[in-house]
GROMACS .gro file of C-alpha atoms in nm:
model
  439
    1UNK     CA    1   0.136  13.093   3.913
    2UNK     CA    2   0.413  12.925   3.745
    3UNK     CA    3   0.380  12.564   3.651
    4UNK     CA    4   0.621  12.279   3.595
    5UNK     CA    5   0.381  12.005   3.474
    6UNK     CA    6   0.182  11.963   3.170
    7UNK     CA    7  -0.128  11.829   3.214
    8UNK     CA    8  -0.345  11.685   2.875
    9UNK     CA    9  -0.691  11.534   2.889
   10UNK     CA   10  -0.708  11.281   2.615
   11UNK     CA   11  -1.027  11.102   2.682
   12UNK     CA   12  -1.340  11.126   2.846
   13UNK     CA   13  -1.609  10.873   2.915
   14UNK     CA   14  -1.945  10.973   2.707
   15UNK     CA   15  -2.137  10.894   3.001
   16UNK     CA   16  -1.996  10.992   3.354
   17UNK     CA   17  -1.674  11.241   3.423
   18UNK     CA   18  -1.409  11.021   3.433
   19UNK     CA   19  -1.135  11.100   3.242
   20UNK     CA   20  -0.772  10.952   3.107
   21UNK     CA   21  -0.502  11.223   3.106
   22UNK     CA   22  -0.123  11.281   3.040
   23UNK     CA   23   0.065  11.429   3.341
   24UNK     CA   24   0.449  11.552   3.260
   25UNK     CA   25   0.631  11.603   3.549
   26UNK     CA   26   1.050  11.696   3.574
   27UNK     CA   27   1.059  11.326   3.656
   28UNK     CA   28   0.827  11.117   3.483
   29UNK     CA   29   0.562  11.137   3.244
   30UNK     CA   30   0.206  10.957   3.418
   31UNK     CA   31  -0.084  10.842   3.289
   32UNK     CA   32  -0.411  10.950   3.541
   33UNK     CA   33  -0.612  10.781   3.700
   34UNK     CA   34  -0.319  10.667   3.857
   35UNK     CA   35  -0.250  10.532   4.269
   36UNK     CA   36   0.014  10.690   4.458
   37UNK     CA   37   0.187  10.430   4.649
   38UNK     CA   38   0.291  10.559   5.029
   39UNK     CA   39   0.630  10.617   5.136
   40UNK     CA   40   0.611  10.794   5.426
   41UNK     CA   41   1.006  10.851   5.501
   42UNK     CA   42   1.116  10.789   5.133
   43UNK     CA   43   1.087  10.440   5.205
   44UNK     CA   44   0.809  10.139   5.106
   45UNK     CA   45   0.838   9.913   5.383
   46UNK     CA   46   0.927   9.596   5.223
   47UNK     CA   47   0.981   9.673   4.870
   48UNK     CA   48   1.280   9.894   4.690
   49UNK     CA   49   1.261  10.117   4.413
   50UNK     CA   50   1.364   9.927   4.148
   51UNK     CA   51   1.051   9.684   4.242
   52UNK     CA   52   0.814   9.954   4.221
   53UNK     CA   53   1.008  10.040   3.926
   54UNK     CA   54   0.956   9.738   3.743
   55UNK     CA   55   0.572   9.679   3.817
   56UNK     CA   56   0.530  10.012   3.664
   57UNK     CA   57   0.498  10.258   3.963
   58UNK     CA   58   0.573  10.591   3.836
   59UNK     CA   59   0.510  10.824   4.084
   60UNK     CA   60   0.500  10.763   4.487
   61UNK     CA   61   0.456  10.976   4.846
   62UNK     CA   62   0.662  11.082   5.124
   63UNK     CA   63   0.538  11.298   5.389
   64UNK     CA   64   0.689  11.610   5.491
   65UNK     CA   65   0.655  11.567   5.862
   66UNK     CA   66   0.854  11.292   5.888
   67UNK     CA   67   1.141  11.372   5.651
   68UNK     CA   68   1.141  11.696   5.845
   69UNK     CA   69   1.240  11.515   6.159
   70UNK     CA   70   1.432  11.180   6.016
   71UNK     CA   71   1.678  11.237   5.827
   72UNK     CA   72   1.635  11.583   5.849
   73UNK     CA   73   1.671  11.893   5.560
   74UNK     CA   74   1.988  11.914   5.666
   75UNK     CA   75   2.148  11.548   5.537
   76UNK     CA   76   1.852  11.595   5.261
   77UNK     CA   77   2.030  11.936   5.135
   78UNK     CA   78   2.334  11.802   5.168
   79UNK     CA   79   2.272  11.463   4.945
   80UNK     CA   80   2.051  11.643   4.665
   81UNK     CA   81   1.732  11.594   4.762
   82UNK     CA   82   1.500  11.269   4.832
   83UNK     CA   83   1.533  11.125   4.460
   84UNK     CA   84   1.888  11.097   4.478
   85UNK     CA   85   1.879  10.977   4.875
   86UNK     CA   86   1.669  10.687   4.853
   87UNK     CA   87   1.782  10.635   4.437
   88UNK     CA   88   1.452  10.655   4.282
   89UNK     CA   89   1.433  10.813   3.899
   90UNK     CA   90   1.082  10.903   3.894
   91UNK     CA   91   0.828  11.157   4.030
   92UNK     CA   92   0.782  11.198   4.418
   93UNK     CA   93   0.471  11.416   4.603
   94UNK     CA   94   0.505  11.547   4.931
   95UNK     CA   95   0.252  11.574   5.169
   96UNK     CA   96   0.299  11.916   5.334
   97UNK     CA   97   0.261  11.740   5.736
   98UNK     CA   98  -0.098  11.873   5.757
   99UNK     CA   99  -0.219  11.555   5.802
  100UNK     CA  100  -0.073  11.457   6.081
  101UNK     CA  101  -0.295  11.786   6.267
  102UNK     CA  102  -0.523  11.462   6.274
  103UNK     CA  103  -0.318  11.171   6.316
  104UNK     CA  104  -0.119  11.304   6.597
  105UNK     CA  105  -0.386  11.526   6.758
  106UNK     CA  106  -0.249  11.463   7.145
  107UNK     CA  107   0.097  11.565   6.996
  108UNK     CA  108  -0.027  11.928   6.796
  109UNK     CA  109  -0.138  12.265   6.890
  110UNK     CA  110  -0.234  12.486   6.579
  111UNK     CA  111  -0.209  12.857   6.586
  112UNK     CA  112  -0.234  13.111   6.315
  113UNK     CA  113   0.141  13.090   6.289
  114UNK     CA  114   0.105  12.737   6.216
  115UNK     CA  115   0.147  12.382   6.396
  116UNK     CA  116   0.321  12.344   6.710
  117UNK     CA  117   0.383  11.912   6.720
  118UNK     CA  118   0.612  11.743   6.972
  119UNK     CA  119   0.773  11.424   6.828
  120UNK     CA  120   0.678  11.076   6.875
  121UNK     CA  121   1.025  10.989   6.896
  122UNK     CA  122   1.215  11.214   7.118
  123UNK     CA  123   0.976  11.420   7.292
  124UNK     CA  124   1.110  11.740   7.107
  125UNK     CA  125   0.892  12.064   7.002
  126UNK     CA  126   0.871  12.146   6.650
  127UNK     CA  127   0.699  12.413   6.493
  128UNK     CA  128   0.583  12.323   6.148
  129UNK     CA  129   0.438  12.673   5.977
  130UNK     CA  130   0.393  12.691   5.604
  131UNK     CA  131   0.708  12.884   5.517
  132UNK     CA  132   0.877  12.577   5.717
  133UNK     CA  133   0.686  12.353   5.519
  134UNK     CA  134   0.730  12.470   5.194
  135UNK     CA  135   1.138  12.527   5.264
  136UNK     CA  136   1.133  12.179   5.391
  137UNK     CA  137   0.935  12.014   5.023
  138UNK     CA  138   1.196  12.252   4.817
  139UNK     CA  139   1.483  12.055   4.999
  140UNK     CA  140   1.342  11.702   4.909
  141UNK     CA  141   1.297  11.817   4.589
  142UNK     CA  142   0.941  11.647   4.531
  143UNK     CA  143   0.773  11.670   4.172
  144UNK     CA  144   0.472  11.761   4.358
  145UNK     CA  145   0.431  11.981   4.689
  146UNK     CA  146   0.116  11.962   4.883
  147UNK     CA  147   0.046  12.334   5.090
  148UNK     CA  148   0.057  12.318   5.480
  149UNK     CA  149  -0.358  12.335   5.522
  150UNK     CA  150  -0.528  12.329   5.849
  151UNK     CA  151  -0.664  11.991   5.839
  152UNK     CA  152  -0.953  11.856   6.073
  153UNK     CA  153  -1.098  11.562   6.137
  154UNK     CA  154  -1.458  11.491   5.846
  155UNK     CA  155  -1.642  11.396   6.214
  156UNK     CA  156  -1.566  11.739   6.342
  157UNK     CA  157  -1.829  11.992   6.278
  158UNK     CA  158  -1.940  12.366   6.374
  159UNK     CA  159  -1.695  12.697   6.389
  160UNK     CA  160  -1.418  12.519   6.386
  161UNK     CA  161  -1.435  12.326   6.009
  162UNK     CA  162  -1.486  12.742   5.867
  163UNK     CA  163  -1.212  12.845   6.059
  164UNK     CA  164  -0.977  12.558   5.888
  165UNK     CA  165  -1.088  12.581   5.533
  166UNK     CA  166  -1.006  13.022   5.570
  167UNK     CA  167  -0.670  12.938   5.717
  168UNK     CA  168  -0.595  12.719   5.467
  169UNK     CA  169  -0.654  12.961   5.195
  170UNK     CA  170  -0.451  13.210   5.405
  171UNK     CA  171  -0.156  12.972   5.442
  172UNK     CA  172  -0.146  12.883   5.049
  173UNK     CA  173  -0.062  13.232   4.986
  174UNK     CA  174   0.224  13.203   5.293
  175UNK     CA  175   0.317  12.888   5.095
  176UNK     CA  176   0.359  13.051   4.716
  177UNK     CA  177   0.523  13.360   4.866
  178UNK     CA  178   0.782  13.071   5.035
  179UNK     CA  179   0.834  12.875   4.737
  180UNK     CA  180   1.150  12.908   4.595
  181UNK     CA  181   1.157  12.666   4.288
  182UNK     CA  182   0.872  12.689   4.097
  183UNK     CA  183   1.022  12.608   3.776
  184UNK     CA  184   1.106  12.261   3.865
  185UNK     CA  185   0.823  12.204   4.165
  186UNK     CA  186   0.478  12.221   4.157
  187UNK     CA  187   0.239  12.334   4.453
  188UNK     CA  188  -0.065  12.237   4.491
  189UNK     CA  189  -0.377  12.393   4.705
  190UNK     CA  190  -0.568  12.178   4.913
  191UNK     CA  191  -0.963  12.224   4.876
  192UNK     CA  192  -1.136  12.207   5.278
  193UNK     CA  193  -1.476  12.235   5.435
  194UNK     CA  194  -1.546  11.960   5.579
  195UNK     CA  195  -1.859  11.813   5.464
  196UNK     CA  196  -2.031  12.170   5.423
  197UNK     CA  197  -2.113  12.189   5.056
  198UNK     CA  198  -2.131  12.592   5.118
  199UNK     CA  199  -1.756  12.576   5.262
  200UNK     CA  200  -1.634  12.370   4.974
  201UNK     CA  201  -1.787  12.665   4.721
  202UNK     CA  202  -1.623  12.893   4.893
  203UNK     CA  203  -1.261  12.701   4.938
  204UNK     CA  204  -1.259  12.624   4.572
  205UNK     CA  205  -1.371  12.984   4.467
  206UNK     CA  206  -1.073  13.121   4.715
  207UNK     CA  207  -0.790  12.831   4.606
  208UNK     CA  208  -0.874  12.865   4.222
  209UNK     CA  209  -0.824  13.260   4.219
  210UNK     CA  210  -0.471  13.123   4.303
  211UNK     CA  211  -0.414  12.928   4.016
  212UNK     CA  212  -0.190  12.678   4.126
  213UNK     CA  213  -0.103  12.413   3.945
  214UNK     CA  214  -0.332  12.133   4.054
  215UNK     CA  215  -0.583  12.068   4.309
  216UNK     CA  216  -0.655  11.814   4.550
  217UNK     CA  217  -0.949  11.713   4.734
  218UNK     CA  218  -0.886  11.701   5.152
  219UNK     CA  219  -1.034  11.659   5.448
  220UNK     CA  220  -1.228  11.330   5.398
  221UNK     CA  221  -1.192  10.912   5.459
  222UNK     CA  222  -1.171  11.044   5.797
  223UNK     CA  223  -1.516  10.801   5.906
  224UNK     CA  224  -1.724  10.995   5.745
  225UNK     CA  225  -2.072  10.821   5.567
  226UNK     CA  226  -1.962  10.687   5.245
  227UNK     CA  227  -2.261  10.865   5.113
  228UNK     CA  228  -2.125  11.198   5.225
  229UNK     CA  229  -1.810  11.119   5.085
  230UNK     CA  230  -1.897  11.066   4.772
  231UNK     CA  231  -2.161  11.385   4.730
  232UNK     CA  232  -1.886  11.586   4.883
  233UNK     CA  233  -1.590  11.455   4.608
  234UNK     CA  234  -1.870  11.515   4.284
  235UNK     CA  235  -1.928  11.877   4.405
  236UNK     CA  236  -1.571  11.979   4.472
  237UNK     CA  237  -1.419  11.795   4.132
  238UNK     CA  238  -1.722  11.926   3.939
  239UNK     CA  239  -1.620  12.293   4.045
  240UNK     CA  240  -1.216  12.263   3.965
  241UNK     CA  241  -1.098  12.358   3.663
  242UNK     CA  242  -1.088  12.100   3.436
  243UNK     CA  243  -0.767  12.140   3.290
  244UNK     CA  244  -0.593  12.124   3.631
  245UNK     CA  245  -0.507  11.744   3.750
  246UNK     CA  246  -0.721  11.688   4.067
  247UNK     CA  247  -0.575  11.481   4.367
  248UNK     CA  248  -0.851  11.310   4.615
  249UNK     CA  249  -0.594  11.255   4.899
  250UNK     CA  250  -0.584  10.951   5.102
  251UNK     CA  251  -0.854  10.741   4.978
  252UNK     CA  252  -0.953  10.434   5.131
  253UNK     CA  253  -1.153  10.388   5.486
  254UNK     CA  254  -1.326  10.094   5.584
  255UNK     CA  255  -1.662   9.988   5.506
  256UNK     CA  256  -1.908   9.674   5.488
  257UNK     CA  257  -1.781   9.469   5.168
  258UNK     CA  258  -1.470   9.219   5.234
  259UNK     CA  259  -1.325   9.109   5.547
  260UNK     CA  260  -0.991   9.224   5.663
  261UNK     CA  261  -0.845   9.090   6.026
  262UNK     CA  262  -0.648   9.385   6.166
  263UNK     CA  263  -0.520   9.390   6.516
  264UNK     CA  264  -0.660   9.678   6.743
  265UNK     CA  265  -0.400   9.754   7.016
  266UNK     CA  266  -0.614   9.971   7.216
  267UNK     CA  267  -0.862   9.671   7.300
  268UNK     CA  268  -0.568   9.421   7.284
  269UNK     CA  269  -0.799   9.197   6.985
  270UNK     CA  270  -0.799   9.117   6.655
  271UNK     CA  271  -1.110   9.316   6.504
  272UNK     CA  272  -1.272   9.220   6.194
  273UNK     CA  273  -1.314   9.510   5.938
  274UNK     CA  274  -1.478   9.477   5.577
  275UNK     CA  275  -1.298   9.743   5.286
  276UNK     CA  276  -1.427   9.893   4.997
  277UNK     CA  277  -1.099  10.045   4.922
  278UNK     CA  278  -1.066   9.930   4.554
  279UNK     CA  279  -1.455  10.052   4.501
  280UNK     CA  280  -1.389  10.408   4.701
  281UNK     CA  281  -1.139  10.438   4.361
  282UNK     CA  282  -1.377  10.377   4.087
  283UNK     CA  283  -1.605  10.593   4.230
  284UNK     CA  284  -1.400  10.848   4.233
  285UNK     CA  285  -1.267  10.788   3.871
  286UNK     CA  286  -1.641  10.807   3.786
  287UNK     CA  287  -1.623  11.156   3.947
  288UNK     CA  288  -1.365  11.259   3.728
  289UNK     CA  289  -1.042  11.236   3.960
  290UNK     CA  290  -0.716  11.161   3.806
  291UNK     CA  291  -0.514  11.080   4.119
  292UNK     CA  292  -0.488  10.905   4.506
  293UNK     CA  293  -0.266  10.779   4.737
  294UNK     CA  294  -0.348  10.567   5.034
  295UNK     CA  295  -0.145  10.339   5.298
  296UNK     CA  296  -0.413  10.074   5.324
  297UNK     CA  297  -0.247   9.828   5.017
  298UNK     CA  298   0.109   9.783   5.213
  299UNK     CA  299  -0.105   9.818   5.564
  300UNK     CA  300  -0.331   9.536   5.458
  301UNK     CA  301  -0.021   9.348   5.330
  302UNK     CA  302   0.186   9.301   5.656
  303UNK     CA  303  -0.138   9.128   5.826
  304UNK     CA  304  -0.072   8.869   5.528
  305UNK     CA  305  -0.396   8.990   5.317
  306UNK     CA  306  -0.385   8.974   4.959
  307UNK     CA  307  -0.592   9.227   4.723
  308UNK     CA  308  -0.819   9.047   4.462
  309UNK     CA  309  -1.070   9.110   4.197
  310UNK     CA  310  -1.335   8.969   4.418
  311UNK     CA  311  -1.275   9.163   4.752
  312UNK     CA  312  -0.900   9.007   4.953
  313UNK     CA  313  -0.738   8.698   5.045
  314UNK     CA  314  -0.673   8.637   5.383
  315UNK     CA  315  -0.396   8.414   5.355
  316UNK     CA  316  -0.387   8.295   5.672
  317UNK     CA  317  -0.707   8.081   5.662
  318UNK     CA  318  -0.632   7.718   5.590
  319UNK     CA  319  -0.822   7.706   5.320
  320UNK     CA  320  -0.529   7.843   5.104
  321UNK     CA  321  -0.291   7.557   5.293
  322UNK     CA  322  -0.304   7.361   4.946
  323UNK     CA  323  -0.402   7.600   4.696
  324UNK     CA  324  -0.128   7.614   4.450
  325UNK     CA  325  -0.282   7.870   4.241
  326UNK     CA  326  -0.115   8.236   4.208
  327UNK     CA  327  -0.302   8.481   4.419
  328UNK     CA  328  -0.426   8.662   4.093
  329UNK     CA  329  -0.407   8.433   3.766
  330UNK     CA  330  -0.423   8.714   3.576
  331UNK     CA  331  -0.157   8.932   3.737
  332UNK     CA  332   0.168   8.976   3.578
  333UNK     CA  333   0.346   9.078   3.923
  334UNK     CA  334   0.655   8.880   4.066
  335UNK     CA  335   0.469   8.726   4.342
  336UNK     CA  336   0.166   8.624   4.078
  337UNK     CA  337   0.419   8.510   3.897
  338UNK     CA  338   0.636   8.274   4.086
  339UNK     CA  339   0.461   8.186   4.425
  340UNK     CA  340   0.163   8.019   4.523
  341UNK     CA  341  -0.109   8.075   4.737
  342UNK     CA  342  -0.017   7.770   4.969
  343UNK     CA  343   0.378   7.906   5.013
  344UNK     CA  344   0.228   8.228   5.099
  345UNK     CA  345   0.027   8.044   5.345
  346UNK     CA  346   0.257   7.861   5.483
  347UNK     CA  347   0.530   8.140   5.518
  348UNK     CA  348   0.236   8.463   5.666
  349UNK     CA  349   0.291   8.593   6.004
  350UNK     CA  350   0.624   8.402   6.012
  351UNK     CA  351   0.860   8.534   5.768
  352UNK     CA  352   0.873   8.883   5.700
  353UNK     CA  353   0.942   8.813   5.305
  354UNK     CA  354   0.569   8.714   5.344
  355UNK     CA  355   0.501   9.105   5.366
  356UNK     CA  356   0.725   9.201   5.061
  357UNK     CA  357   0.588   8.979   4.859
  358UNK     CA  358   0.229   9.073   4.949
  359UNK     CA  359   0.324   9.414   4.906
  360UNK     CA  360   0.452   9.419   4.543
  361UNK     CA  361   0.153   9.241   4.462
  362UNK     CA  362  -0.090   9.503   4.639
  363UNK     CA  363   0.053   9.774   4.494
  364UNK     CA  364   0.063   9.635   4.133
  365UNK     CA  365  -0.317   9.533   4.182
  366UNK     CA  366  -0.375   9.930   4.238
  367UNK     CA  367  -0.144  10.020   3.988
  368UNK     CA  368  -0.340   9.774   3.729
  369UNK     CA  369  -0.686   9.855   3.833
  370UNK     CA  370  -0.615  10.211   3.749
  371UNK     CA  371  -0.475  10.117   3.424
  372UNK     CA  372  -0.792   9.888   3.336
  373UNK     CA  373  -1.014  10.227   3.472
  374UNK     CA  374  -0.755  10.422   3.203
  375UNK     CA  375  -0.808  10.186   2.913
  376UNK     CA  376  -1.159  10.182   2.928
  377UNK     CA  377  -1.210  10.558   2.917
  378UNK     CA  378  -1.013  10.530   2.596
  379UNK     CA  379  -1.185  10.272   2.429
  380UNK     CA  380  -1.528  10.418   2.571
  381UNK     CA  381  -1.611  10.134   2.809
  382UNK     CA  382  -1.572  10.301   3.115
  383UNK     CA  383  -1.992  10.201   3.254
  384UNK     CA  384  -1.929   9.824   3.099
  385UNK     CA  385  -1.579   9.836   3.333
  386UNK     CA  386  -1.738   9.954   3.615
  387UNK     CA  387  -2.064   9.693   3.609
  388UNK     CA  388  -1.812   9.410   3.530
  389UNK     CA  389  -1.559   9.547   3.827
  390UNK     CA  390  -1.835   9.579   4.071
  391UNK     CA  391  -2.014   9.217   4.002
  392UNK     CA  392  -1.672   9.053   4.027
  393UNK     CA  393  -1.570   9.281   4.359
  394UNK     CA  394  -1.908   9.173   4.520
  395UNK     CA  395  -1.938   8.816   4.377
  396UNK     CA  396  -2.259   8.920   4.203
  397UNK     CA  397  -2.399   8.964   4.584
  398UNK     CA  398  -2.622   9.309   4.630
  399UNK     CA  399  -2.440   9.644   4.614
  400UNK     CA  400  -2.403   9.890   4.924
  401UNK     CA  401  -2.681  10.123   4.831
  402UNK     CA  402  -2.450  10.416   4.873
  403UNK     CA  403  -2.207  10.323   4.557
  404UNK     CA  404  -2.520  10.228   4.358
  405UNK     CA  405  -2.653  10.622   4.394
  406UNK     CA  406  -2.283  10.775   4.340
  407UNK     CA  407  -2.266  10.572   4.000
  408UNK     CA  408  -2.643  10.681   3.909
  409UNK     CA  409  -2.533  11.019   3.990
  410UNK     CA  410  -2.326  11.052   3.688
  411UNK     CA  411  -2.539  10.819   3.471
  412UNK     CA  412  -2.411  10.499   3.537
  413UNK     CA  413  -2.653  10.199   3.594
  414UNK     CA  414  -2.553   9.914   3.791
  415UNK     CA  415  -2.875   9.701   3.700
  416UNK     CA  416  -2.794   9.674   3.366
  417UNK     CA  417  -2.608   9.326   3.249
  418UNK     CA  418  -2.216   9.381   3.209
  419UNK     CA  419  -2.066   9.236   2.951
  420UNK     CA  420  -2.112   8.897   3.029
  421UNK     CA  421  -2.465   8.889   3.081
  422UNK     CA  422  -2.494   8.924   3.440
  423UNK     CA  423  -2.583   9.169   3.684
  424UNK     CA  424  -2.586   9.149   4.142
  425UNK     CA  425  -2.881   9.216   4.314
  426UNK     CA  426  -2.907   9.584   4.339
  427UNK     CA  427  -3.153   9.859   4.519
  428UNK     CA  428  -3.314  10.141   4.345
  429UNK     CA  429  -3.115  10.474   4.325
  430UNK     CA  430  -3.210  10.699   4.643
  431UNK     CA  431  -3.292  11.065   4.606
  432UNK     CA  432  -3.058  11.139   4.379
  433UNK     CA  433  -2.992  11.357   4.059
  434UNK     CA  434  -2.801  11.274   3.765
  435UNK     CA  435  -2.505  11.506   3.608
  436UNK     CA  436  -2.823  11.648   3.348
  437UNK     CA  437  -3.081  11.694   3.591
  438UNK     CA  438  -2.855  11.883   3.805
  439UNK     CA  439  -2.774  12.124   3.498
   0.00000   0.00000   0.00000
């Protein structure tokens, strides 16, 4: 199939499968691992594209779905695509609107022909099938196209999962025989099966016969077991070809490590959840993926909650009332930069600049983590990185056991001392097999 990236491995850690990589896309030349920061409707809330410009962002996500039904291809056609509408320079991906098969369940009937969905907004039918997908992505004009794939939830199990993962691979073909510009866009297939490691064989045997540009990794942070999750990304990376960029989308559900006070509408309370997000990403690195997206940094943001080295800040405890330190003293972001901890305090849940400013900062913090994960692959550090990430992320506290086995896995040893001598309480490796003893 035709391409319109180039994609260059550079270095590789001596130890597990990450890897640092050039991406060239019409828009912008990336550096993997890299975070996609979400745009749903060609829009960050809170933060404009010269922002994201200048903290180094150079690549971002809309979705489909909901460019499909506001604006619409037709203003999109009309203006020259999404990079010209909403005035950003660099590279855009498109999800194809298969997600929201899960996210809007009530509103979505699927069917061979493809998704039937009746908006949120209006109440009005609309009939999403991958030739309507893929003519809607060639209108925005994204870098990146994601195929329509029949997407269920990682909880669901049975006939139904096999039944996704085949239609998916029957749609990709609908979806390269629809693609009209594939000398300036590039499709990629979409690897289901659930948590079946037999289905994910079989998806990536069916998808790679395609040979589409790039691969991504679907169908998971759905609530799965972090230990399934993990087991299931090693398998399906180890089997893509490794001079394709691979894509494990929308990384980042909740799990027992920092707290995070998020209001839950449906039991009308505030319910406390603890996120691993930043740790879900070195894991992956460690698994050799070179790129994710996820909501949770600008989500987290408008409940005034500040990413951090050692887990979030919740600004709104009093505790921060007179702290006049920057959130991150070693973050070079405008809000680092020029505001305090106490203003931010003082202003959360109150002003909605509180949210902006919380946002840049979240997204640089992903944007920087992946460029410390980058660096260290270079300079062959990449185990030392993740020991000294993982003590400062846990405050030298004990590990979840399941991150401890994905790291052993590929021959990475959280009991030894990082670099400064010091090592968190951690359990012994469970059951599992490293990278060698698997060969």
């Amino acid at each position: 199939m035709t391409s319109a990236l180039e994609f260059e491995v550079f270095a590789k850690c001596c130890t597990s499968r990450a890897r640092a990589s050039t991406l060239r896309l019409p828009h912008s030349t990336i550096l993997t691992p890299i975070f996609m920061p979400v745009g749903t409707q060609g829009t960050m809330k809170g933060v404009t594209p010269k922002q994201l410009e200048d903290i180094g962002c150079q690549i971002m996500l809309s979705n489909t779905y909901h460019l499909g039904t506001r604006p619409g291809p037709e203003i999109m056609e009309k203006v020259g695509g999404l990079h010209k509408f909403m005035n950003w320079k660099r590279s855009i991906l498109t999800d194809s609107g298969g997600f929201q098969m899960v996210s809007l369940l009530d509103l979505s009937e699927v069917t061979e022909e493809g998704v039937k969905f009746r908006s949120p907004h209006d109440g009005s039918d609309m009939l999403l099938t991958p030739e309507h997908s893929i003519h809607l992505q060639n209108v925005i004009g994204a870098d990146i196209m994601m195929q329509l794939d029949d997407v269920v939830s990682s909880l669901v199990t049975g006939p139904r999962v096999e039944e996704a993962m085949e239609r998916s691979v029957r749609w990709l073909d609908r979806c390269i025989k629809a693609h009209k510009n594939p000398d300036t866009q590039n499709l990629f297939a979409i690897i289901q099966g659930g948590l079946d490691p037999d289905l994910r064989r079989r998806c990536v045997e069916h998808m790679v016969a395609r040979d589409t540009p790039g691969y991504a990794i679907g169908g998971l942070s759905g609530g799965e077991e972090k230990d399934q999750f993990w087991r299931t990304v090693k398998l399906t990376a180890s089997l893509l070809p490794e001079h394709k960029p691979i894509y494990c989308m929308g990384v980042g559900c909740v799990d027992f490590v920092s707290v995070v006070c998020l209001w839950d509408p449906l039991h009308n309370l505030f319910c406390v959840y603890l996120s691993s997000y930043a740790v879900d990403l070195i894991v992956c690195v460690a698994m050799g993926v070179d790129m994710f997206d996820c909501v949770f940094p600008t989500r987290t943001a408008r409940f005034g909650n500040a990413l951090h080295p050692t887990g979030q800040l919740i600004l709104k405890q009093k505790k921060y009332e007179k702290d006049f330190r920057p959130i991150n003293e070693e973050c070079e972001c405008p809000t680092c930069k020029n505001y305090t901890r106490a203003f931010l305090h003082s202003i959360v849940g109150k002003e909605t600049v509180a949210c902006h400013h919380l946002s840049v900062h979240n997204i640089a913090y992903q944007l920087q983590l992946m460029g410390q994960a980058r660096q260290s692959i270079i300079d062959q550090k990449f185990p030392q990185f993740v020991r000294k990430f993982m003590y400062n992320f846990h405050s030298g506290h004990e590990y979840p056991q399941w991150a401890v086995d994905a790291f052993q896995s590929v021959g990475i040893d959280l009991t030894i001392d990082n670099e400064e001598g010091k090592t968190a309480t951690t359990t012994t490796a469970t059951n599992v097999k490293t990278d060698e003893e698997e060969q």
